[in-house]
Structure formats: C-alpha cells, structure tokens
XYZ file of C-alpha atoms in Angstrom:
666
model
C 24.033 18.616 24.312
C 21.584 16.411 24.431
C 20.085 14.886 27.912
C 20.706 10.880 28.459
C 17.506 8.892 28.422
C 17.140 5.640 29.633
C 16.117 2.929 27.113
C 12.796 1.879 27.223
C 12.311 -2.016 26.804
C 8.464 -2.649 26.105
C 7.600 -6.554 26.345
C 6.652 -8.582 23.502
C 3.129 -8.339 22.456
C 2.386 -11.991 22.950
C -0.881 -12.115 23.847
C -3.677 -11.922 21.060
C -7.496 -10.962 21.460
C -9.922 -13.451 20.347
C -12.453 -12.322 17.562
C -15.958 -11.019 18.309
C -18.307 -13.941 18.013
C -19.380 -14.965 14.369
C -22.859 -13.982 13.279
C -25.115 -16.671 12.384
C -28.453 -16.010 10.529
C -29.866 -18.593 8.252
C -29.294 -18.707 5.062
C -26.103 -16.509 5.700
C -22.878 -18.494 5.888
C -21.069 -18.432 9.380
C -18.647 -15.751 9.798
C -15.326 -17.182 11.425
C -11.315 -15.687 11.645
C -9.356 -17.419 9.421
C -5.661 -18.332 10.059
C -2.991 -16.429 8.541
C -1.703 -19.507 6.498
C -5.096 -19.812 5.140
C -5.827 -16.472 4.490
C -8.059 -15.899 1.673
C -8.376 -12.316 0.065
C -9.511 -11.224 -3.482
C -7.238 -11.906 -6.339
C -7.111 -8.313 -7.567
C -7.327 -5.062 -5.961
C -10.338 -4.291 -8.299
C -12.054 -7.204 -7.110
C -11.738 -5.904 -3.216
C -13.238 -2.928 -4.201
C -16.381 -4.355 -6.160
C -16.375 -7.158 -3.407
C -18.946 -5.396 -1.440
C -22.055 -5.632 -4.031
C -21.428 -9.576 -3.772
C -20.288 -10.309 -0.458
C -23.215 -11.071 2.241
C -23.700 -9.047 4.842
C -23.836 -9.691 8.353
C -26.502 -7.799 10.428
C -25.441 -6.018 13.410
C -25.677 -7.776 16.672
C -28.864 -6.230 17.940
C -30.858 -6.998 14.756
C -29.378 -10.586 14.522
C -31.504 -11.011 17.817
C -34.501 -10.264 16.130
C -33.579 -12.691 13.379
C -32.849 -15.509 15.665
C -36.038 -14.473 17.712
C -38.066 -14.911 14.325
C -36.307 -17.989 13.369
C -37.027 -19.609 16.932
C -40.612 -18.635 16.789
C -41.209 -20.364 13.517
C -39.324 -23.370 14.489
C -41.683 -23.456 17.621
C -44.585 -23.022 15.145
C -43.599 -26.344 13.346
C -43.889 -28.105 16.722
C -46.764 -26.836 18.356
C -49.177 -26.091 15.395
C -49.957 -23.907 12.228
C -51.566 -21.233 14.433
C -48.457 -20.465 16.300
C -46.590 -20.431 12.813
C -48.613 -17.963 11.359
C -48.349 -15.832 14.031
C -44.545 -15.835 13.851
C -44.813 -15.475 9.963
C -46.262 -12.187 10.913
C -43.144 -10.885 12.249
C -41.173 -11.230 9.627
C -42.584 -8.168 7.278
C -42.254 -6.083 10.329
C -38.633 -7.184 10.803
C -38.168 -6.495 7.015
C -39.626 -3.090 7.603
C -37.542 -2.359 10.671
C -34.041 -3.128 8.169
C -35.401 -0.953 5.346
C -35.877 2.015 7.893
C -32.565 1.583 9.648
C -30.948 1.478 5.971
C -32.906 4.402 4.788
C -32.050 6.695 7.819
C -30.460 10.070 7.298
C -28.793 12.282 9.868
C -29.180 15.783 9.550
C -25.849 18.292 10.285
C -26.308 20.821 13.048
C -24.816 23.629 10.789
C -27.156 25.756 8.895
C -25.350 25.583 5.406
C -25.314 21.905 4.689
C -26.545 18.527 5.653
C -24.798 15.311 6.378
C -26.061 12.226 4.412
C -25.958 8.954 5.409
C -24.847 6.178 3.329
C -26.419 2.484 3.181
C -24.656 0.237 5.037
C -22.678 -1.592 1.671
C -19.071 -2.443 2.362
C -16.781 -5.338 2.341
C -16.094 -7.051 5.693
C -12.859 -8.773 6.006
C -11.137 -10.332 8.714
C -7.406 -9.914 7.280
C -5.503 -10.640 10.474
C -5.771 -12.109 13.998
C -3.345 -9.841 15.294
C -4.344 -6.058 16.100
C -3.408 -4.151 12.951
C -1.023 -1.047 12.686
C -1.839 0.658 9.931
C -3.037 0.810 6.350
C -0.895 2.440 4.044
C -1.479 3.062 0.304
C 0.702 1.644 -2.444
C 0.536 2.284 -5.876
C -2.198 -0.060 -7.617
C -2.862 -1.649 -4.043
C -3.194 -1.211 -0.359
C -0.751 -2.864 2.193
C -2.368 -3.705 6.113
C 0.380 -3.901 8.462
C 0.330 -5.687 11.793
C 2.480 -6.951 14.419
C 2.798 -10.345 12.389
C 2.456 -9.690 8.717
C 2.303 -7.370 5.854
C -0.809 -8.001 3.550
C -0.400 -6.744 -0.039
C -3.604 -6.767 -1.882
C -1.852 -6.324 -5.210
C -2.536 -6.857 -9.012
C -1.706 -10.754 -8.972
C -2.435 -12.812 -6.028
C -2.325 -11.444 -2.346
C 1.213 -11.640 -0.755
C 1.586 -12.343 2.900
C 4.679 -11.229 4.645
C 5.455 -12.378 8.179
C 7.424 -10.056 10.316
C 9.857 -11.404 12.804
C 11.704 -8.551 13.397
C 14.740 -9.724 16.241
C 17.335 -7.579 15.957
C 20.839 -9.040 17.108
C 21.788 -5.701 19.235
C 20.189 -4.538 21.935
C 19.045 -0.628 22.083
C 21.828 1.777 22.273
C 22.054 4.135 25.334
C 24.139 6.770 24.240
C 22.375 10.189 23.247
C 23.417 9.803 19.654
C 21.348 7.195 17.408
C 23.327 4.617 15.233
C 22.744 2.812 12.322
C 23.247 -0.922 12.532
C 24.478 -2.946 9.205
C 21.990 -4.636 7.327
C 23.258 -8.109 7.854
C 23.431 -7.681 11.837
C 19.750 -5.890 12.460
C 17.736 -6.821 9.318
C 14.262 -8.192 9.621
C 14.172 -12.188 8.837
C 11.182 -13.564 7.542
C 9.657 -16.556 9.748
C 6.441 -18.394 8.495
C 4.902 -19.299 11.937
C 5.476 -17.847 15.268
C 4.389 -14.617 16.751
C 7.175 -11.872 16.603
C 8.433 -10.801 19.784
C 8.182 -7.041 19.038
C 5.209 -5.039 18.099
C 4.798 -2.521 15.139
C 4.396 1.036 16.743
C 4.515 3.470 13.474
C 4.473 2.742 9.710
C 4.661 5.228 6.494
C 5.492 4.600 2.903
C 7.537 6.352 0.180
C 5.851 5.956 -3.100
C 9.234 7.054 -5.278
C 11.698 4.753 -3.554
C 8.910 2.226 -2.865
C 10.067 1.613 0.641
C 8.076 0.974 4.072
C 9.372 2.264 7.126
C 8.379 0.726 10.262
C 9.013 1.611 13.763
C 9.004 -1.161 16.368
C 8.816 -1.497 19.999
C 12.490 -2.730 20.376
C 13.663 1.231 19.634
C 13.989 0.416 15.677
C 13.264 1.925 12.782
C 13.416 -0.518 9.661
C 13.756 0.391 5.837
C 12.545 -2.076 3.579
C 11.387 -2.556 -0.197
C 7.796 -2.969 -0.686
C 8.430 -6.127 -2.148
C 10.530 -7.371 0.758
C 13.257 -8.649 -1.834
C 16.382 -6.540 -0.842
C 18.408 -6.200 2.149
C 17.015 -4.018 4.474
C 18.332 -1.187 6.972
C 17.778 -0.133 10.389
C 18.566 2.467 12.817
C 18.207 2.233 16.460
C 16.658 5.241 18.612
C 16.761 6.404 22.174
C 13.195 5.280 22.782
C 10.253 3.814 20.884
C 9.055 5.507 17.428
C 5.513 6.325 18.155
C 4.853 8.262 14.672
C 6.790 8.084 11.349
C 5.765 10.587 8.516
C 7.543 11.187 4.821
C 7.854 14.942 3.457
C 5.841 15.523 0.294
C 9.000 15.685 -1.578
C 10.406 12.783 -0.015
C 13.585 14.261 1.012
C 13.114 13.989 4.707
C 11.847 11.269 7.226
C 10.143 12.802 10.490
C 10.184 10.134 13.435
C 8.760 11.149 16.632
C 9.558 9.010 19.594
C 7.893 8.495 23.458
C 10.503 10.437 25.135
C 9.320 13.448 22.795
C 12.526 13.674 20.694
C 12.006 14.403 17.073
C 14.539 12.972 14.744
C 14.626 14.461 11.202
C 16.484 11.452 9.040
C 17.243 11.061 5.101
C 15.624 8.422 3.374
C 18.482 6.028 3.680
C 17.876 6.464 7.587
C 20.984 9.002 7.699
C 20.226 11.332 10.764
C 20.271 14.455 9.949
C 19.264 16.638 12.953
C 17.600 15.520 16.145
C 15.371 18.062 18.478
C 15.166 18.000 21.906
C 11.652 17.764 23.641
C 10.361 21.316 24.055
C 9.146 22.777 27.185
C 5.081 22.201 27.243
C 2.807 23.446 29.757
C 0.322 21.265 30.856
C -3.000 22.217 30.542
C -4.523 19.763 33.139
C -1.540 20.194 35.624
C -0.312 24.023 34.675
C 3.128 22.648 34.836
C 6.124 22.461 32.723
C 6.780 19.029 31.046
C 9.908 18.449 28.997
C 9.453 14.614 28.001
C 5.779 14.566 27.030
C 5.681 11.607 24.238
C 4.903 12.452 20.631
C 1.554 11.186 19.685
C 1.597 11.794 16.080
C 3.678 13.531 12.944
C 2.127 14.765 10.112
C 3.985 16.176 7.325
C 3.166 19.221 5.392
C 3.974 21.301 2.397
C 5.432 23.928 4.548
C 7.219 21.188 6.705
C 5.582 18.752 9.910
C 3.430 19.372 12.613
C 4.380 17.368 15.551
C 1.384 16.565 18.390
C 2.309 15.668 21.908
C 0.357 13.444 24.509
C -0.068 16.841 26.943
C -1.994 18.321 23.833
C 0.436 20.596 22.401
C 1.307 21.065 18.936
C 4.586 21.948 17.109
C 5.506 23.050 13.663
C 8.549 22.196 11.841
C 9.790 24.497 9.052
C 10.347 22.987 5.270
C 14.132 22.601 5.695
C 13.676 20.519 9.055
C 15.793 22.471 11.031
C 13.846 24.671 13.231
C 11.133 23.446 15.715
C 8.724 26.322 16.513
C 7.004 27.029 20.082
C 4.342 24.942 20.919
C 0.580 25.804 21.619
C -1.957 23.876 23.634
C -4.845 22.503 21.377
C -6.402 20.033 23.578
C -6.660 19.284 27.353
C -5.183 16.123 27.041
C -3.683 13.903 24.169
C -3.288 15.317 20.383
C -4.395 12.341 18.511
C -3.687 13.666 15.185
C -3.685 16.974 12.825
C -3.532 18.196 9.521
C -2.995 21.571 7.698
C -4.738 23.705 5.424
C -3.609 26.598 3.183
C -0.295 26.766 5.031
C -1.410 28.914 8.011
C -4.269 26.695 9.690
C -3.822 23.487 11.659
C -6.870 21.644 12.475
C -6.433 19.030 15.489
C -8.710 15.997 17.194
C -8.642 15.312 20.607
C -8.788 11.933 22.759
C -11.498 10.331 25.062
C -10.887 13.039 27.514
C -11.260 15.821 25.133
C -13.021 14.314 22.544
C -13.351 17.539 20.342
C -12.448 19.059 16.720
C -10.534 22.276 16.908
C -8.908 24.633 14.181
C -6.085 27.030 14.885
C -3.587 29.406 13.280
C -0.312 28.085 13.201
C 1.694 31.220 13.808
C -0.166 32.305 16.654
C -2.081 29.207 18.178
C -5.306 31.213 18.159
C -8.392 29.106 17.865
C -10.802 29.729 15.096
C -13.162 26.588 15.518
C -14.016 24.063 17.873
C -16.880 21.559 18.292
C -17.163 18.671 20.682
C -17.901 15.242 18.794
C -20.362 12.667 20.021
C -17.878 10.060 19.644
C -14.120 9.662 20.248
C -12.017 10.575 17.679
C -9.138 8.217 16.789
C -8.130 8.990 13.306
C -7.897 11.899 11.169
C -7.138 11.815 6.946
C -7.131 14.408 4.222
C -8.976 13.293 1.282
C -6.545 12.649 -1.877
C -6.630 14.476 -5.224
C -7.807 12.546 -8.215
C -5.041 11.414 -10.692
C -7.484 12.390 -13.704
C -7.913 15.717 -13.201
C -5.678 18.843 -13.149
C -6.400 21.791 -11.084
C -5.141 25.196 -12.644
C -3.161 26.946 -10.296
C -4.600 29.522 -8.185
C -7.738 27.312 -7.988
C -8.919 25.082 -4.930
C -9.767 21.880 -5.487
C -12.697 20.250 -3.170
C -10.089 17.918 -1.976
C -7.905 20.457 -0.382
C -10.480 21.430 2.245
C -12.139 17.956 2.727
C -11.075 15.344 5.385
C -12.502 12.223 7.210
C -12.631 12.069 10.859
C -12.995 8.007 12.151
C -13.633 7.065 15.907
C -14.487 4.577 18.163
C -17.349 2.035 17.195
C -16.488 2.389 13.639
C -17.750 5.945 13.362
C -16.728 7.697 9.790
C -17.829 11.076 8.856
C -16.568 13.671 5.810
C -16.036 17.420 6.699
C -14.981 20.466 5.106
C -13.140 23.403 6.110
C -14.818 26.901 4.841
C -12.692 29.962 5.031
C -15.722 32.902 5.069
C -13.181 35.552 5.795
C -9.643 36.341 7.284
C -11.565 36.363 10.485
C -13.927 33.738 10.120
C -13.592 30.004 9.298
C -16.213 27.094 9.697
C -16.141 23.057 9.580
C -19.207 21.856 8.015
C -19.774 17.983 8.157
C -20.750 16.808 4.367
C -21.350 13.020 5.098
C -22.032 10.540 7.960
C -20.446 7.703 6.496
C -21.091 5.300 9.090
C -22.789 6.103 12.846
C -22.234 3.094 15.194
C -20.957 -0.519 15.260
C -21.216 -2.013 18.576
C -18.661 -4.911 19.180
C -15.093 -4.837 20.918
C -12.122 -3.494 19.476
C -14.015 -1.472 16.778
C -12.359 1.935 16.572
C -10.744 3.062 13.253
C -7.074 2.753 13.148
C -6.547 3.880 9.877
C -8.650 4.932 6.657
C -8.137 6.559 3.084
C -9.963 7.356 0.400
C -9.287 6.621 -3.264
C -10.671 9.207 -5.344
C -10.052 7.359 -9.029
C -12.634 4.408 -7.613
C -14.610 6.880 -5.631
C -14.130 4.508 -2.860
C -13.278 4.632 1.154
C -11.385 2.188 3.098
C -11.383 1.927 6.797
C -9.206 -0.411 8.994
C -10.740 -1.395 12.246
C -8.761 -2.477 15.536
C -10.359 -6.055 15.282
C -8.397 -6.493 11.997
C -11.712 -5.686 9.538
C -11.635 -3.661 6.363
C -14.568 -1.954 5.420
C -15.182 0.279 2.310
C -18.294 2.312 1.187
C -18.723 3.269 -2.268
C -19.544 6.820 -3.298
C -21.623 8.367 -6.243
C -20.434 10.416 -9.171
C -21.962 13.566 -7.388
C -20.883 12.590 -4.277
C -17.278 12.004 -5.517
C -17.176 15.140 -7.373
C -18.056 17.082 -4.189
C -14.966 15.502 -2.108
C -12.501 15.588 -4.905
C -12.940 16.439 -8.580
C -12.961 13.111 -10.812
C -13.866 15.108 -14.197
C -12.061 17.470 -15.934
C -13.686 21.146 -16.188
C -15.968 21.595 -19.621
C -14.466 24.341 -21.650
C -18.459 25.436 -22.688
C -19.117 26.703 -18.852
C -18.380 29.440 -17.526
C -14.979 29.073 -15.047
C -14.889 31.196 -11.683
C -11.540 32.017 -10.260
C -10.391 34.173 -7.784
C -10.297 37.264 -10.019
C -13.681 37.316 -11.561
C -15.411 35.750 -8.635
C -15.619 39.509 -7.502
C -17.362 40.528 -10.751
C -19.919 37.966 -9.866
C -21.277 40.284 -6.990
C -21.969 43.130 -9.019
C -23.631 41.067 -11.844
C -25.156 37.791 -12.863
C -21.736 36.019 -14.555
C -22.544 33.482 -16.404
C -26.102 33.000 -15.423
C -27.749 30.677 -18.160
C -30.796 30.841 -19.478
C -33.514 27.811 -20.104
C -33.543 28.777 -23.951
C -30.317 28.429 -24.139
C -29.819 24.980 -23.160
C -30.112 22.669 -26.137
C -29.898 18.815 -26.775
C -28.753 17.166 -29.572
C -30.914 14.147 -29.004
C -34.114 16.396 -28.706
C -33.246 17.976 -32.046
C -33.180 14.520 -33.726
C -36.363 13.540 -32.204
C -38.009 16.616 -33.666
C -36.613 15.783 -37.043
C -38.106 12.472 -37.097
C -41.404 13.991 -35.729
C -41.166 16.190 -38.666
C -40.678 13.281 -40.975
C -43.530 11.760 -39.721
C -45.933 14.199 -40.070
C -44.783 14.979 -44.071
C -45.600 10.922 -44.473
C -49.247 10.782 -45.804
C -49.263 6.728 -44.644
C -49.726 7.904 -41.599
C -53.356 8.564 -40.269
C -54.411 11.907 -38.786
C -55.291 10.754 -35.337
C -51.792 9.176 -35.154
C -50.245 12.767 -35.822
C -52.633 14.917 -33.650
C -51.804 12.471 -30.599
C -48.194 12.370 -31.237
C -48.048 16.080 -31.653
C -49.762 16.399 -28.411
C -47.421 13.883 -26.271
C -44.398 16.165 -27.901
C -45.654 19.138 -26.823
C -46.685 17.966 -23.364
C -43.240 16.488 -22.862
C -41.426 19.544 -24.319
C -43.463 22.072 -21.761
C -42.334 19.825 -18.788
C -38.921 19.759 -19.630
C -38.704 23.370 -20.294
C -40.540 23.568 -16.843
C -38.114 21.621 -15.292
C -34.896 23.547 -16.771
C -36.469 26.858 -15.479
C -37.043 25.615 -12.498
C -33.337 24.269 -12.072
C -32.130 27.847 -13.416
C -33.787 29.314 -10.781
C -32.184 26.996 -8.080
C -28.837 28.096 -9.715
C -29.356 31.517 -9.312
C -30.638 31.022 -5.658
C -27.546 29.011 -4.571
C -24.758 31.548 -6.239
C -26.708 34.595 -4.464
C -26.446 32.107 -1.139
C -22.632 31.806 -2.075
C -21.728 35.276 -2.678
C -23.740 36.458 0.448
C -21.685 33.786 2.832
C -18.176 34.767 1.262
C -18.881 38.455 1.099
C -16.634 39.656 3.611
C -13.871 37.625 2.272
C -14.557 38.461 -1.396
C -14.246 42.307 -0.426
C -11.178 41.709 1.822
C -7.751 43.120 0.598
C -5.436 40.550 -0.314
C -2.540 42.996 0.434
C -3.687 44.116 3.956
C -2.877 42.503 7.538
C -0.653 39.763 8.521
C 0.603 36.770 6.396
C -2.113 34.917 7.903
C -5.008 37.374 6.825
C -3.682 37.853 3.476
C -3.649 34.025 2.713
C -7.169 33.494 4.397
C -8.130 36.378 2.381
C -6.922 34.647 -0.629
C -8.345 31.580 0.302
C -11.789 33.080 1.035
C -11.964 34.107 -2.724
C -10.891 30.488 -3.970
C -13.574 28.979 -2.051
C -16.077 31.151 -3.128
C -14.936 30.506 -6.613
C -14.585 26.703 -6.246
C -18.264 26.644 -4.597
C -19.817 28.606 -7.668
C -17.949 25.869 -9.407
C -19.227 23.112 -8.037
C -23.210 24.165 -8.289
C -22.564 25.268 -11.615
C -21.115 21.379 -12.466
C -23.965 20.365 -10.045
C -26.806 22.209 -12.448
C -25.076 20.763 -15.554
C -25.553 17.335 -14.384
C -29.392 17.952 -13.479
C -29.865 19.540 -17.125
C -28.403 16.099 -18.545
C -30.832 14.100 -16.278
C -33.631 16.108 -17.235
C -33.248 16.035 -20.653
C -31.963 12.222 -20.952
C -35.437 11.648 -19.273
C -37.135 13.616 -22.051
C -35.445 12.019 -24.733
C -36.103 8.514 -23.243
C -39.659 9.463 -23.319
C -39.902 11.282 -27.034
C -37.846 8.100 -28.301
C -40.578 5.539 -27.077
C -43.287 7.593 -28.337
C -41.333 7.145 -31.921
C -40.933 3.803 -31.702
C -44.205 2.959 -30.670
C -45.366 4.843 -33.800
C -43.430 2.830 -35.945
C -44.730 -0.432 -34.792
C -48.262 0.285 -35.967
C -48.991 -2.056 -38.171
C -50.054 0.364 -40.929
C -46.842 2.120 -40.495
C -44.734 -1.050 -40.383
C -46.238 -2.480 -43.768
C -45.260 0.776 -45.409
C -42.511 1.144 -47.598
C -42.253 4.718 -47.719
C -38.195 5.705 -47.834
C -38.877 8.626 -45.242
C -40.426 6.262 -43.096
C -37.538 4.002 -43.276
C -34.848 6.733 -42.557
C -37.089 8.240 -39.674
C -36.833 4.708 -38.454
C -33.171 4.455 -38.463
C -32.415 7.707 -37.087
C -34.677 6.944 -34.013
C -32.644 3.728 -33.565
C -29.482 6.089 -33.737
C -30.867 8.328 -30.863
C -28.688 7.373 -27.384
C -30.072 9.408 -24.631
C -26.684 8.729 -22.628
C -24.606 10.430 -25.292
C -26.606 13.850 -26.088
C -24.598 16.965 -26.119
C -25.975 19.792 -23.975
C -25.197 23.438 -25.706
C -24.230 26.270 -23.298
C -23.935 29.558 -24.385
C-alpha cells in the first residue's frame, strides 16, 4: 500500500528575468534580446554549427570596459589635441596584446598523466529564448531547446517555434494511483502569445518514436510528437516530475518526482510499477528521510540510476522491477550520475558539496573523489560517432569520456581510467571554457556531436554556445575514423603479449610515402637530361638529400616517442594487465577486463597519433620537394626545352598531391 501524498501546487512562473546588459564596442553591433515572434535563427542546423566562424564575438565585460576606456581616451584626444590622441593610441597595442595573451592561455591539469588544454573562445552566442530554458535535446539532424514558453527546433529547413500553453482541464489527482487522462481533456494547446501558467520541470526525447516527454509543474507528464502534429497524451502524477529518462532500448520511461516516488512507465504513459521512496539516512542530520525528492534519473544499459536531494544514489535493474538499496554519495544534493562498464557510477554534487565522486554500484565503495573549483550543474556522456563501428570487446574513447558543466559557464572534459581492479582514476583532458561573468550563466544542458566535432552548451540565460574540436581532439573524445587495416590492432588478448615484446613497434625505414617515391623518380629523370646544367643538378641533389635526411631524423624521433609512450602505458596499466579475469567478485572481474581493454585503447590511440604525425612530416617534405622541382622547370633554359623526358617529368610533378600520399606500414 502506497502512502497518501498531498498534491503539490506550484504557482505559475510568471516572472521573467531580464536579459543581461548588451555589450557595446564599436564597430561591433549591439547585442539585444529578440522577442519570440521576431526570433532569427540559422536556416539549417549546419549553418548553426558553422556560424561561430562568422559571428561577431562580444568581449567579456571586463575587457569591454577596457575597450570603452580606450575609446573614450581617443575621443578626448580629438577634443583636447593631438598629444593626448597619440597617448591614447599607445593604449591599443597593449590592449591587443592582452586579448591575444588571454586567448592563448592554457590550464595545466593537476594530474601527472595528462594535461588539460584550454580552447580559444570561438563560439556561437544566440539568445534563443527570453524565458529560462529547461533542457536541450538532440533530435536527429537538429537540436531542440525547451523552455517554459516554446520548443525551438533548429531543423533542416527553417527554425520552428512551438509556443507551449499547457493548461490541463483536470486538477492533479490526490489518489495514490496515477491516472491517464484522455488526449482531448488534458492535451496541450498551442497559443502564439502569452506566458503559460505552468513551467517545464523535466524533458526527454525518444528517437525511434520521435516523441517528446515533458514534465510540468502541474504534476503532469505529457507525450507529444517532435513535429507537434498529432494528438498528445498526458498522465497526472502524485507530485511534480523532477526528472525523466528513456531506457536505451526505449521500452521504459523512468520518471522521478518531488516526493521521492519513482514511476516506471511504458512509452504510451501506461504505468508499469511505482516505487516508494527509500529509507535514506541524511549525511548532514544523521536521521532517516523517506520523502527525499528525486533530483535526477539517468538511464543506463543495466537499468537506471536515481539521485536524491539528500545525496543518495539508487539503482534500478534492467527489467525495472527492483529498486536496490541506496548509498550516500554527497553531503547534500546529488545533481547527476553516469555509469561506466555497468559496475561504476560517477556522481557530482551541488554548491554545498562541489565534488565529483566515483563509486561501485554494488557496494557503494568510493574509488575516487575530487573537489571542483566551481559548482557542477550538468553531467553528460560523450556520444559515439555514427560513422565508426567499434569491434566487440574493444573500448571506444566515448565510453570513458564525459563532460562536466558548472556555474559561470565552466565546461571541462574528463576521462575515466581503470588502472586495475582496485584503482580507478578520473583525469581532466580539456578545459573548454573557464569562466564567464554574469547573471544566470550556469550550464543547464550540453551535448557533444561527434560527427561534427562540435560541443553545444545551453546556459540558464538562454544562450547557446558552441565549440569546435580539431580532428585529433575529436579522435581523443570519440573515434571519427575507422581503423586502418595496415596498422597493428591492440585488443584485450594481445595487449598482454605487448608487455613481453615490442608488439608492432615500427621502424623509420619501413615508412614509405608514394609521393616521396614519385619525387625521387622525377629527380632521376632530371638528372638523366643533358639540357639541365650540372650546377642545377648538383644543387637539386644537395637540397633533396638535405630534406630527406631531415625527414628521416623526424621519423626516427617520432618512432622513439611512440616507444616511450607505449612503455608508459604498459607500466601504468601493468597491474590491471596482469590481473586474472576469472578471480574475485563480479566487479573485480569486470574491472580487470576493463583495465586490459583500456590499455589496448590507449595503445591504439598513441598509434593513431603517431600515424598522423608521420603523415604531417611526409606531407611537409613532399611540399618542399615539389616546390624544388617546379623551380627547376621554371628555369628559362629548361622551360624552352622540347625534351620528351622533361615534359613527362613536368606532368608527373603536377600530379603529386601532398594530401593524397599513402604511407606504407609493415
């Protein structure tokens, strides 16, 4: 028997926070907050991704003050004389140096294994909505930003704005069992103007069914299509839905409420099971709390993770019919959680406990804990690229990479490293954004698009920011390239053999570029021609020898660095590599296999990076060799020659493309 709960009636969110003051710095345009009806968005989602390169970038408030000060000084100089004007002009070079120095700063990680890199502030800054946004969901080929007012689609044609006015005819039920209302009586109605009497408290998207699931402050859960074209369904719960998650197989819908209840539903909003609030011992008061509100629900392969306001974390099994005993993760609120390898759970706290912790799901044993310099507000896993197929038994970087967003628009990328069954690390990889001053600048939601190598962050003030990753950085987060069949493949089995011998270690003499061979063929043809002066031949041979010797030296250095990197990886994961996969508990066996797979993944990543370095070295050499050959053919005596061999050699030089050269690997 479930206990009765008083219905919660939250007043409508009728107050709107004004937008932060617009930046003004000539000749940059003034940034204003557009109205919903006059909202201007990119025509396509690709335009939204690429807009950051062309969009003007407003300076932060502090630097904006410096710009205003320099501008005022120049205007004063125009009025008071050229002497003051010259003095004011001297301020601008130093101001430009400050900007360039601020852009080029890097933040070093406190871990010894990796260093964190800060990206240049290239981003799209769009004031999408005047109302506070609730979530940002990734819909195929577009993004959807949901607020209390509208669902804004950035789609492939023109952006669609669907104003939300969710006003159910029936009041929230007070019975112990939730009920389903008919679509005609409680479906959302669309209205072009006016603020809705309710606010969105939770949102989720189901890709296969192409449906949104919205939880609102009137204790309702709504199901509606992504194009808002069909009839909608709703269900009244006991209290306000605080978090909604869709299972990976899209068979179940997990809904947590403000009174601690967990509702397991089917996609049609048919109630399957309801879990009573568990007995949670408060870490701050040391007493049992039964009605701790649900703060976040995360769907994982093994079921779901439920986070509570009192710092506890519970797990639900795959069938959704068992709620395991909770364990305390933080002193106060557990904001979000992620699962790794099915046996580890990573959590973040709130302002009272701004930390990041890693636990065993089965026992609640803490394996890692780190205090953050900011208050975390959002935790998201990096998605896997749709262009890459991961072989079974291998670990893709996206499986161990996650993003943490916090107040003042902090965004950082971390990786989980299972060194052994008893030791797990969490290392910071990139610091994407450090700090943005202003009101309501904390991260509400964020996503990483591996196919486009773009990260999107939604701020509480309604702004959407995006950062673009380079190819090498994107490969470090989520593989975007298929494995080359000419390179050695590291797996869970052969990584053990790599500790005993130099498995697949290359030799610089085995690296051959087709373009270098073509350039050498052209050189041989030039040396055979009698019309070419001997001095030109001697100079050409000398320069060719010099460039090829420099290339070989760089290849040797790259191979040496690869050997050192592999030895460091094997030494770092030595305990996990030597661990037995069949001994210990289920968690220890799983972590032992995960450690071997992560060691193989690290070996694979340094091998890919080494291949990219080889391509860059040989591309640079081919460009120089091609330029030398073209200079020879541009000589007057050789240009007037009608020799068939020189004409063919000239055509061969034009066919050399430094970007298309193949590198042999034996």
